[in-house]
Coordinates of N, CA and C and ligand atoms in Angstrom, one line a residue:
M772 N 106.1 73.9 102.6 CA 105.4 73.9 101.4 C 106.1 73.0 100.4
V773 N 105.4 72.0 99.8 CA 106.0 71.1 98.8 C 105.4 71.4 97.5
A774 N 106.2 71.8 96.5 CA 105.7 72.2 95.2 C 105.9 70.9 94.3
E775 N 105.1 70.9 93.2 CA 105.2 69.7 92.3 C 106.5 69.6 91.6
N776 N 107.1 70.7 91.2 CA 108.4 70.7 90.5 C 109.0 72.1 90.7
I777 N 110.2 72.3 90.0 CA 111.0 73.5 90.2 C 110.2 74.7 89.7
D778 N 109.4 74.6 88.6 CA 108.6 75.7 88.1 C 107.6 76.2 89.2
E779 N 106.9 75.2 89.8 CA 105.9 75.6 90.8 C 106.6 76.2 92.0
L780 N 107.8 75.7 92.3 CA 108.6 76.2 93.5 C 109.0 77.6 93.2
A781 N 109.5 77.9 92.0 CA 109.9 79.3 91.7 C 108.7 80.2 91.7
S782 N 107.6 79.8 91.1 CA 106.4 80.6 91.1 C 105.9 81.0 92.5
Y783 N 105.9 80.0 93.4 CA 105.5 80.2 94.8 C 106.4 81.3 95.4
V784 N 107.7 81.1 95.3 CA 108.6 82.1 95.9 C 108.5 83.5 95.2
A785 N 108.3 83.5 93.9 CA 108.1 84.8 93.2 C 106.8 85.5 93.8
E786 N 105.8 84.8 94.1 CA 104.5 85.4 94.6 C 104.8 85.9 96.0
E787 N 105.5 85.1 96.8 CA 105.9 85.6 98.2 C 106.7 86.8 98.1
L788 N 107.7 86.8 97.3 CA 108.6 88.0 97.2 C 107.8 89.2 96.7
T789 N 106.8 89.0 95.8 CA 106.0 90.2 95.4 C 105.2 90.8 96.5
K790 N 104.6 89.9 97.3 CA 103.7 90.3 98.4 C 104.6 91.1 99.4
L791 N 105.7 90.5 99.8 CA 106.6 91.1 100.8 C 107.1 92.4 100.3
S792 N 107.5 92.5 99.1 CA 108.2 93.7 98.6 C 107.1 94.8 98.5
L793 N 105.9 94.5 98.1 CA 104.9 95.6 98.0 C 104.5 96.1 99.4
D794 N 104.4 95.1 100.4 CA 104.1 95.5 101.8 C 105.2 96.4 102.4
S795 N 106.4 95.9 102.1 CA 107.6 96.6 102.8 C 107.8 98.0 102.2
V796 N 107.6 98.1 100.9 CA 107.8 99.5 100.2 C 106.7 100.4 100.7
K797 N 105.5 99.8 100.8 CA 104.4 100.7 101.3 C 104.6 101.2 102.8
M798 N 105.2 100.3 103.6 CA 105.4 100.6 105.0 C 106.7 101.4 105.2
N799 N 107.8 101.0 104.6 CA 109.1 101.6 104.9 C 109.8 102.3 103.7
G800 N 109.2 102.2 102.5 CA 109.8 102.9 101.4 C 110.9 102.1 100.7
S801 N 111.2 100.9 101.2 CA 112.3 100.1 100.6 C 112.1 98.6 100.9
F802 N 112.8 97.7 100.2 CA 112.7 96.3 100.4 C 114.1 95.8 100.3
S803 N 114.7 95.2 101.4 CA 116.1 94.7 101.3 C 116.0 93.2 101.1
L804 N 116.7 92.7 100.1 CA 116.6 91.3 99.6 C 118.0 90.8 99.5
A805 N 118.3 89.6 100.2 CA 119.6 89.0 100.1 C 119.4 87.7 99.3
L806 N 120.2 87.6 98.2 CA 120.0 86.4 97.3 C 121.2 85.5 97.3
S807 N 120.9 84.2 97.1 CA 122.0 83.2 97.1 C 122.3 82.8 95.6
G808 N 123.5 82.3 95.4 CA 123.9 81.7 94.1 C 123.5 80.3 94.0
G809 N 124.1 79.5 93.2 CA 123.8 78.1 93.0 C 122.7 77.9 91.9
S810 N 122.4 76.6 91.7 CA 121.6 76.3 90.5 C 120.1 76.4 90.9
T811 N 119.7 76.2 92.2 CA 118.3 76.1 92.5 C 117.5 77.4 92.2
P812 N 118.1 78.6 92.5 CA 117.2 79.8 92.3 C 117.3 80.3 90.9
E813 N 117.9 79.6 90.0 CA 118.0 80.1 88.6 C 116.6 80.3 88.0
E814 N 115.7 79.4 88.2 CA 114.4 79.5 87.6 C 113.7 80.7 88.2
L815 N 113.9 80.9 89.5 CA 113.3 82.1 90.1 C 113.8 83.4 89.5
Y816 N 115.1 83.5 89.4 CA 115.7 84.8 88.9 C 115.2 85.0 87.4
T817 N 115.1 84.0 86.6 CA 114.6 84.2 85.3 C 113.1 84.6 85.3
L818 N 112.4 84.0 86.2 CA 110.9 84.3 86.3 C 110.8 85.8 86.7
L819 N 111.5 86.2 87.7 CA 111.4 87.6 88.2 C 111.8 88.6 87.2
S820 N 112.7 88.2 86.2 CA 113.2 89.2 85.3 C 112.2 89.5 84.2
K821 N 111.1 88.7 84.2 CA 110.1 88.8 83.1 C 108.7 89.3 83.6
E822 N 107.9 89.7 82.7 CA 106.5 90.1 83.1 C 105.8 88.8 83.6
P823 N 104.9 88.9 84.6 CA 104.5 90.1 85.3 C 105.4 90.7 86.4
Y824 N 106.4 89.8 86.8 CA 107.1 90.2 88.0 C 108.0 91.4 87.8
S825 N 108.5 91.6 86.6 CA 109.4 92.8 86.3 C 108.6 94.1 86.4
L826 N 107.3 94.0 86.3 CA 106.4 95.2 86.5 C 105.8 95.2 87.8
L827 N 105.4 94.1 88.4 CA 104.7 94.0 89.7 C 105.5 94.4 90.9
I828 N 106.8 94.0 90.9 CA 107.7 94.2 92.0 C 108.2 95.6 91.9
P829 N 108.2 96.4 93.0 CA 108.7 97.8 92.9 C 110.2 97.9 92.9
W830 N 110.8 97.4 91.8 CA 112.3 97.2 91.7 C 113.1 98.5 92.1
K831 N 112.5 99.6 91.8 CA 113.2 100.9 92.0 C 113.5 101.1 93.5
Y832 N 112.7 100.4 94.4 CA 112.9 100.5 95.8 C 113.5 99.2 96.4
V833 N 113.9 98.3 95.6 CA 114.5 97.0 96.1 C 116.0 97.2 96.2
H834 N 116.5 96.8 97.4 CA 118.0 96.8 97.5 C 118.4 95.4 97.6
V835 N 119.3 95.1 96.6 CA 119.8 93.7 96.5 C 121.1 93.5 97.1
F836 N 121.2 92.5 98.0 CA 122.4 92.1 98.6 C 122.7 90.6 98.3
W837 N 124.0 90.2 98.5 CA 124.3 88.8 98.3 C 124.5 88.1 99.6
V838 N 123.9 86.9 99.7 CA 124.0 86.0 100.8 C 125.5 85.6 101.0
D839 N 126.1 85.3 99.8 CA 127.5 84.9 99.8 C 128.1 85.1 98.5
E840 N 129.5 85.1 98.4 CA 130.2 85.2 97.2 C 131.4 84.3 97.2
R841 N 131.7 83.8 96.0 CA 132.9 83.0 95.8 C 134.0 84.0 95.4
C842 N 135.2 83.7 95.9 CA 136.3 84.7 95.6 C 136.9 84.5 94.2
V843 N 136.1 85.1 93.3 CA 136.5 85.1 91.9 C 136.2 86.5 91.3
P844 N 136.8 86.9 90.2 CA 136.4 88.2 89.6 C 134.9 88.3 89.3
P845 N 134.3 89.5 89.3 CA 132.9 89.6 89.2 C 132.3 89.2 87.8
D846 N 133.2 89.0 86.8 CA 132.7 88.6 85.5 C 133.0 87.1 85.3
D847 N 133.5 86.4 86.4 CA 133.8 85.0 86.3 C 132.5 84.1 86.2
I848 N 132.5 83.1 85.5 CA 131.3 82.2 85.4 C 130.9 81.7 86.8
E849 N 131.8 81.6 87.7 CA 131.5 81.1 89.1 C 131.0 82.2 90.0
S850 N 131.0 83.4 89.6 CA 130.7 84.5 90.5 C 129.2 84.6 90.7
N851 N 128.8 84.7 92.0 CA 127.3 84.8 92.3 C 126.8 86.2 91.9
Y852 N 127.7 87.2 91.9 CA 127.3 88.5 91.4 C 127.0 88.4 89.9
R853 N 127.9 87.7 89.1 CA 127.7 87.6 87.7 C 126.4 86.8 87.4
Q854 N 126.2 85.8 88.2 CA 125.0 85.0 87.9 C 123.7 85.8 88.1
I855 N 123.6 86.5 89.3 CA 122.4 87.2 89.6 C 122.2 88.4 88.7
N856 N 123.3 89.0 88.3 CA 123.3 90.2 87.4 C 122.8 89.7 86.0
D857 N 123.3 88.6 85.5 CA 122.9 88.1 84.2 C 121.5 87.6 84.2
E858 N 121.1 86.9 85.2 CA 119.8 86.2 85.2 C 118.7 87.2 85.5
L859 N 119.0 88.2 86.3 CA 118.0 89.1 86.8 C 118.2 90.6 86.7
L860 N 119.3 91.1 87.3 CA 119.4 92.5 87.5 C 119.5 93.3 86.2
K861 N 120.3 92.8 85.3 CA 120.5 93.6 84.1 C 119.3 93.6 83.2
R862 N 118.3 92.8 83.5 CA 117.1 92.9 82.7 C 116.0 93.8 83.3
L863 N 116.4 94.4 84.5 CA 115.4 95.2 85.2 C 115.8 96.7 85.3
E864 N 114.9 97.5 85.6 CA 115.2 98.9 85.8 C 115.4 99.1 87.3
I865 N 116.7 98.9 87.7 CA 117.0 99.0 89.1 C 118.2 99.9 89.3
P866 N 118.0 100.9 90.2 CA 119.1 101.9 90.3 C 120.4 101.2 90.7
F867 N 121.5 101.7 90.2 CA 122.9 101.2 90.4 C 123.2 101.2 91.9
E868 N 122.7 102.2 92.6 CA 123.1 102.3 94.1 C 122.3 101.3 94.9
N869 N 121.3 100.7 94.3 CA 120.6 99.6 95.0 C 121.2 98.3 95.0
I870 N 122.4 98.2 94.3 CA 123.0 96.9 94.1 C 124.2 96.9 95.1
H871 N 124.1 96.0 96.1 CA 125.2 95.9 97.1 C 125.9 94.6 97.0
R872 N 126.9 94.6 96.2 CA 127.6 93.3 95.9 C 128.8 93.2 96.9
I873 N 129.3 92.0 97.0 CA 130.5 91.7 97.9 C 131.7 91.8 97.0
Q874 N 132.6 92.7 97.3 CA 133.7 93.0 96.4 C 134.9 92.1 96.6
V875 N 134.7 90.8 96.3 CA 135.8 89.8 96.6 C 137.1 90.0 95.8
E876 N 137.0 90.8 94.7 CA 138.2 91.0 93.9 C 139.2 91.8 94.7
L877 N 138.8 92.4 95.8 CA 139.8 93.2 96.6 C 140.4 92.3 97.7
G878 N 140.1 91.0 97.6 CA 140.7 90.1 98.6 C 139.6 89.8 99.7
H879 N 139.6 88.6 100.3 CA 138.5 88.2 101.1 C 138.4 89.1 102.4
K880 N 139.6 89.5 103.0 CA 139.5 90.2 104.2 C 138.9 91.6 104.0
Q881 N 139.4 92.3 102.9 CA 138.9 93.6 102.6 C 137.4 93.5 102.2
A882 N 137.0 92.4 101.5 CA 135.6 92.3 101.1 C 134.8 92.1 102.4
V883 N 135.2 91.4 103.3 CA 134.5 91.2 104.6 C 134.3 92.6 105.2
S884 N 135.3 93.4 105.4 CA 135.1 94.6 106.1 C 134.3 95.6 105.3
L885 N 134.5 95.6 104.0 CA 133.6 96.6 103.2 C 132.2 96.2 103.2
Y886 N 131.9 94.9 103.2 CA 130.5 94.4 103.2 C 129.9 94.7 104.5
Q887 N 130.6 94.4 105.6 CA 130.2 94.7 106.9 C 129.8 96.2 107.1
R888 N 130.7 97.0 106.5 CA 130.4 98.5 106.6 C 129.2 98.8 105.8
E889 N 129.0 98.2 104.6 CA 127.9 98.5 103.8 C 126.6 98.1 104.5
L890 N 126.6 97.0 105.3 CA 125.4 96.6 106.0 C 125.2 97.6 107.2
Q891 N 126.3 98.0 107.8 CA 126.1 99.0 108.9 C 125.5 100.3 108.4
E892 N 125.9 100.7 107.2 CA 125.4 102.0 106.7 C 123.9 101.8 106.3
F893 N 123.6 100.7 105.6 CA 122.3 100.5 105.1 C 121.3 100.3 106.3
F894 N 121.7 99.6 107.3 CA 120.8 99.3 108.4 C 121.1 100.3 109.6
R895 N 121.8 101.4 109.3 CA 122.0 102.5 110.2 C 122.6 102.0 111.6
G896 N 123.5 101.1 111.5 CA 124.2 100.7 112.7 C 123.5 99.7 113.5
S897 N 122.2 99.3 113.1 CA 121.5 98.3 113.8 C 121.8 96.9 113.2
E898 N 121.2 95.9 113.8 CA 121.4 94.6 113.2 C 120.7 94.5 111.8
P899 N 121.3 93.7 110.9 CA 120.8 93.7 109.5 C 119.4 93.0 109.4
E900 N 118.4 93.8 109.5 CA 117.0 93.1 109.4 C 116.6 93.1 107.9
F901 N 117.2 92.1 107.2 CA 116.8 92.0 105.8 C 115.3 91.7 105.7
D902 N 114.6 92.3 104.7 CA 113.2 92.0 104.6 C 113.0 90.5 104.1
L903 N 113.9 90.1 103.3 CA 113.9 88.7 102.8 C 115.3 88.2 102.5
V904 N 115.6 87.0 103.0 CA 116.8 86.3 102.6 C 116.4 85.0 101.9
I905 N 116.9 84.7 100.8 CA 116.7 83.5 100.0 C 117.9 82.6 100.2
L906 N 117.7 81.4 100.7 CA 118.8 80.5 100.9 C 118.6 79.2 100.1
G907 N 119.8 78.5 99.8 CA 119.7 77.1 99.3 C 120.4 76.2 100.3
V908 N 120.4 74.9 100.0 CA 121.1 74.0 100.9 C 121.9 73.1 100.0
G909 N 123.1 72.8 100.5 CA 124.0 71.9 99.7 C 123.7 70.4 100.1
K910 N 124.2 69.5 99.4 CA 124.0 68.0 99.7 C 124.6 67.7 101.0
D911 N 125.6 68.5 101.4 CA 126.3 68.3 102.7 C 125.6 69.1 103.9
G912 N 124.5 69.8 103.6 CA 123.8 70.5 104.6 C 124.3 71.9 104.8
H913 N 125.3 72.4 104.0 CA 125.7 73.8 104.1 C 124.6 74.7 103.6
T914 N 124.7 75.9 104.1 CA 123.8 77.0 103.5 C 124.6 78.3 103.5
A915 N 124.2 79.2 102.6 CA 125.1 80.4 102.4 C 126.5 79.8 102.1
S916 N 127.6 80.4 102.6 CA 128.9 79.7 102.5 C 129.3 79.3 104.0
I917 N 128.3 78.7 104.7 CA 128.6 78.2 106.0 C 128.6 76.7 106.0
F918 N 129.8 76.1 106.1 CA 129.9 74.7 106.0 C 130.2 74.1 107.3
S919 N 130.1 72.8 107.4 CA 130.2 72.1 108.7 C 131.5 72.4 109.4
D920 N 132.6 72.7 108.6 CA 133.8 73.0 109.3 C 134.2 74.5 109.3
S921 N 133.1 75.3 109.2 CA 133.4 76.8 109.1 C 133.5 77.5 110.4
N922 N 133.5 76.7 111.5 CA 133.5 77.3 112.9 C 132.4 78.4 113.1
Y923 N 131.2 78.0 112.7 CA 130.2 79.1 112.7 C 129.7 79.4 114.1
T924 N 129.9 78.5 115.0 CA 129.5 78.9 116.4 C 130.5 80.0 116.9
E925 N 131.7 80.1 116.3 CA 132.6 81.2 116.8 C 132.4 82.5 116.0
Q926 N 131.5 82.6 115.2 CA 131.3 83.8 114.4 C 130.4 84.8 115.0
V927 N 129.9 84.5 116.2 CA 128.9 85.3 116.9 C 129.4 86.7 117.0
G928 N 128.5 87.7 116.7 CA 128.9 89.1 116.8 C 129.3 89.7 115.5
N929 N 129.6 88.8 114.5 CA 129.9 89.4 113.2 C 128.8 89.1 112.2
Y930 N 128.6 90.0 111.3 CA 127.6 89.7 110.3 C 128.1 89.2 109.0
V931 N 129.4 89.3 108.8 CA 130.1 88.8 107.6 C 131.3 88.1 107.9
S932 N 131.6 87.0 107.2 CA 132.8 86.2 107.5 C 133.3 85.6 106.2
F933 N 134.5 85.0 106.3 CA 135.0 84.3 105.2 C 135.3 82.8 105.6
T934 N 135.3 82.0 104.6 CA 135.5 80.6 104.9 C 136.2 79.9 103.7
M935 N 136.8 78.8 103.9 CA 137.4 78.0 102.8 C 136.6 76.7 102.8
A936 N 136.1 76.2 101.6 CA 135.3 75.0 101.6 C 135.6 74.3 100.3
N937 N 135.4 73.0 100.4 CA 135.4 72.2 99.2 C 134.0 71.6 98.9
Y938 N 133.5 72.1 97.8 CA 132.1 71.6 97.4 C 132.0 71.6 95.9
E939 N 131.8 70.4 95.4 CA 131.5 70.2 94.0 C 132.4 71.0 93.0
N940 N 133.7 71.1 93.2 CA 134.6 71.8 92.4 C 134.2 73.3 92.2
R941 N 133.4 73.8 93.1 CA 133.1 75.3 93.1 C 134.3 76.0 93.8
P942 N 134.5 77.3 93.5 CA 135.6 78.0 94.2 C 135.5 77.8 95.7
G943 N 136.7 77.6 96.3 CA 136.8 77.3 97.7 C 136.7 78.5 98.7
M944 N 137.4 79.6 98.3 CA 137.4 80.7 99.2 C 136.1 81.5 99.0
R945 N 135.4 81.7 100.1 CA 134.1 82.4 100.1 C 133.9 83.5 101.1
V946 N 133.1 84.5 100.9 CA 132.7 85.5 101.8 C 131.2 85.3 102.0
T947 N 130.7 85.3 103.2 CA 129.3 85.0 103.5 C 128.7 85.8 104.6
L948 N 127.4 86.0 104.6 CA 126.7 86.4 105.7 C 126.8 85.3 106.8
T949 N 126.8 85.7 108.0 CA 126.9 84.7 109.1 C 125.4 84.4 109.6
F950 N 125.3 83.5 110.6 CA 124.0 83.2 111.1 C 123.4 84.4 111.9
D951 N 124.3 85.2 112.5 CA 123.8 86.4 113.2 C 123.1 87.3 112.2
A952 N 123.6 87.4 111.0 CA 122.9 88.3 110.0 C 121.7 87.6 109.5
I953 N 121.8 86.3 109.1 CA 120.6 85.6 108.6 C 119.5 85.5 109.6
N954 N 119.8 85.3 110.8 CA 118.8 85.1 111.8 C 118.2 86.4 112.3
S955 N 118.7 87.5 111.9 CA 118.1 88.8 112.2 C 117.1 89.2 111.2
A956 N 117.0 88.5 110.1 CA 116.1 88.8 109.0 C 114.6 88.8 109.4
K957 N 113.8 89.5 108.6 CA 112.4 89.5 108.9 C 111.7 88.2 108.2
N958 N 112.3 87.8 107.1 CA 111.8 86.6 106.4 C 112.9 85.8 105.8
V959 N 112.9 84.5 106.0 CA 113.9 83.7 105.3 C 113.2 82.6 104.6
I960 N 113.6 82.4 103.3 CA 113.0 81.3 102.6 C 114.1 80.3 102.1
F961 N 114.0 79.1 102.4 CA 114.9 78.0 101.8 C 114.2 77.5 100.6
M962 N 115.0 77.4 99.5 CA 114.5 76.8 98.3 C 115.4 75.5 98.1
V963 N 114.7 74.3 98.0 CA 115.4 73.1 97.8 C 114.7 72.2 96.7
S964 N 115.5 71.8 95.8 CA 115.0 71.1 94.6 C 115.8 69.9 94.2
G965 N 115.1 68.8 93.8 CA 115.8 67.7 93.2 C 116.0 66.5 94.2
S966 N 116.1 65.3 93.6 CA 116.2 64.1 94.5 C 117.6 64.0 95.1
E967 N 118.6 64.7 94.5 CA 119.9 64.6 95.2 C 119.9 65.3 96.5
K968 N 118.8 66.1 96.8 CA 118.8 66.8 98.1 C 117.9 66.0 99.1
A969 N 117.2 64.9 98.7 CA 116.3 64.2 99.5 C 116.9 63.7 100.8
E970 N 118.1 63.1 100.7 CA 118.7 62.5 101.9 C 119.1 63.6 102.9
I971 N 119.6 64.7 102.5 CA 120.0 65.7 103.4 C 118.8 66.4 104.1
M972 N 117.7 66.5 103.3 CA 116.4 67.0 103.8 C 116.0 66.1 105.0
K973 N 116.0 64.8 104.7 CA 115.6 63.9 105.8 C 116.4 64.1 107.0
K974 N 117.8 64.2 106.8 CA 118.7 64.3 108.0 C 118.4 65.6 108.7
I975 N 118.2 66.7 108.0 CA 118.0 68.1 108.6 C 116.7 68.1 109.4
F976 N 115.7 67.5 108.8 CA 114.3 67.6 109.5 C 114.3 66.6 110.7
H977 N 115.1 65.6 110.7 CA 115.1 64.7 111.8 C 116.3 64.8 112.7
D978 N 117.1 65.9 112.5 CA 118.3 66.1 113.2 C 118.1 66.8 114.5
K979 N 118.2 66.1 115.6 CA 118.0 66.7 116.9 C 119.3 67.4 117.4
Q980 N 120.4 66.9 116.9 CA 121.7 67.4 117.4 C 122.1 68.7 116.7
K981 N 121.4 69.1 115.7 CA 121.8 70.3 114.9 C 123.2 70.0 114.3
Q982 N 123.3 69.0 113.5 CA 124.6 68.6 112.9 C 125.0 69.5 111.7
F983 N 124.0 70.0 111.1 CA 124.2 70.7 109.8 C 124.0 72.2 109.9
P984 N 124.9 72.9 109.1 CA 124.7 74.4 109.2 C 123.3 74.9 108.9
A985 N 122.6 74.3 108.0 CA 121.2 74.7 107.6 C 120.3 74.7 108.9
S986 N 120.6 73.7 109.8 CA 119.7 73.6 111.0 C 119.9 74.8 111.9
Y987 N 120.9 75.6 111.7 CA 121.1 76.8 112.6 C 120.3 78.0 112.1
V988 N 119.6 77.9 111.0 CA 118.8 79.0 110.5 C 117.5 79.0 111.3
S989 N 117.4 80.1 112.1 CA 116.2 80.2 112.9 C 116.0 81.6 113.3
P990 N 115.3 82.4 112.4 CA 115.2 83.9 112.7 C 114.7 84.2 114.0
S991 N 115.3 85.1 114.8 CA 114.9 85.3 116.2 C 113.5 86.0 116.2
K992 N 113.3 86.9 115.3 CA 111.9 87.6 115.3 C 111.2 87.3 114.0
G993 N 111.9 86.8 113.0 CA 111.2 86.7 111.7 C 110.6 85.4 111.4
S994 N 110.2 85.2 110.1 CA 109.5 84.0 109.7 C 110.5 83.1 108.9
L995 N 110.4 81.8 109.0 CA 111.2 80.9 108.2 C 110.3 80.0 107.4
K996 N 110.6 79.9 106.1 CA 109.8 79.0 105.3 C 110.7 78.0 104.5
W997 N 110.4 76.8 104.5 CA 111.1 75.8 103.6 C 110.2 75.5 102.4
V998 N 110.7 75.7 101.2 CA 109.9 75.4 100.0 C 110.7 74.4 99.2
L999 N 110.1 73.2 99.2 CA 110.8 72.1 98.5 C 110.0 71.6 97.3
D1000 N 110.7 71.0 96.4 CA 109.8 70.3 95.3 C 109.7 68.9 95.7
R1001 N 108.8 68.2 95.0 CA 108.4 66.8 95.4 C 109.6 65.9 95.5
E1002 N 110.6 66.0 94.6 CA 111.8 65.2 94.6 C 112.6 65.4 95.9
A1003 N 112.8 66.6 96.3 CA 113.6 67.0 97.4 C 112.9 66.5 98.7
A1004 N 111.5 66.4 98.7 CA 110.8 66.0 99.8 C 110.4 64.5 99.9
E1005 N 111.0 63.8 98.9 CA 110.5 62.4 98.8 C 110.8 61.5 100.0
L1006 N 111.8 61.8 100.8 CA 112.1 61.0 102.0 C 111.6 61.5 103.3
L1007 N 110.8 62.6 103.2 CA 110.2 63.2 104.5 C 109.0 62.5 104.9
Ligands
6PG1545 C1 126.8 79.2 96.5 C2 125.5 79.4 97.2 C3 125.2 78.1 98.1 C4 124.1 77.4 97.5 C5 124.1 75.9 97.8 C6 123.1 75.1 97.0 O1 127.4 80.2 96.3 O2 127.1 78.1 96.1 O3 125.1 80.5 97.7 O4 125.0 78.3 99.4 O5 122.8 77.9 97.8 O6 125.4 75.4 97.5 O7 123.5 75.2 95.7 P1 122.6 74.5 94.5 O8 121.4 75.3 94.5 O9 123.4 74.7 93.3 O10 122.3 73.1 94.9

């Protein structure tokens, strides 16, 4: 799907999220949602925090997880928890126990094992079938906090991992869902915006060798959607 601009892109994803959450709550009584940090989803989070989405989405039954976290305190400007809390969660009526953040302030190893346990408990020992995972893509083709040098092919069997990365002066140490977790999801949506992403989009879509982490996202049973704006899609 190619949207005209970031506003249309955010509206499209907000509509999808609304439909999926209503269906899932009707069928199973809850909706598990894993969200990414970064600048691309900011419009979406702001949109979701306001009417009509603040009323339409059954937030009381939505369980929010983080796709990845940067190893900084939870009130740090670079924290993905801080971002999503400020832009979305604190504006909504959502029960505290529905917020499943990655506790990186305890150290990356402890954060990995606690988050892994949190997933096990929530998904009752089965693979983490998130109802929806929202992903972004970096200019280098990374997604979540899985970078080209993250040894992701060796992470098989784990749902959470840590990595060290250099990207745009953002904090290097990260904790992330692995491809095993992402690819177990029922729905995955990539959001990509801006002309600075056009080159990597061209490479990912024409990449037969799977050179980039984002190319490894391929839900085994679920659906995958790429939602780009016109600028990000200009070389496709
Ligand atoms: C993070 C994100 C990361 C992000 C991409 C794209 O913590 O940085 O979760 O995976 O989605 O880096 O970031 P932008 O949307 O800022 O381009």
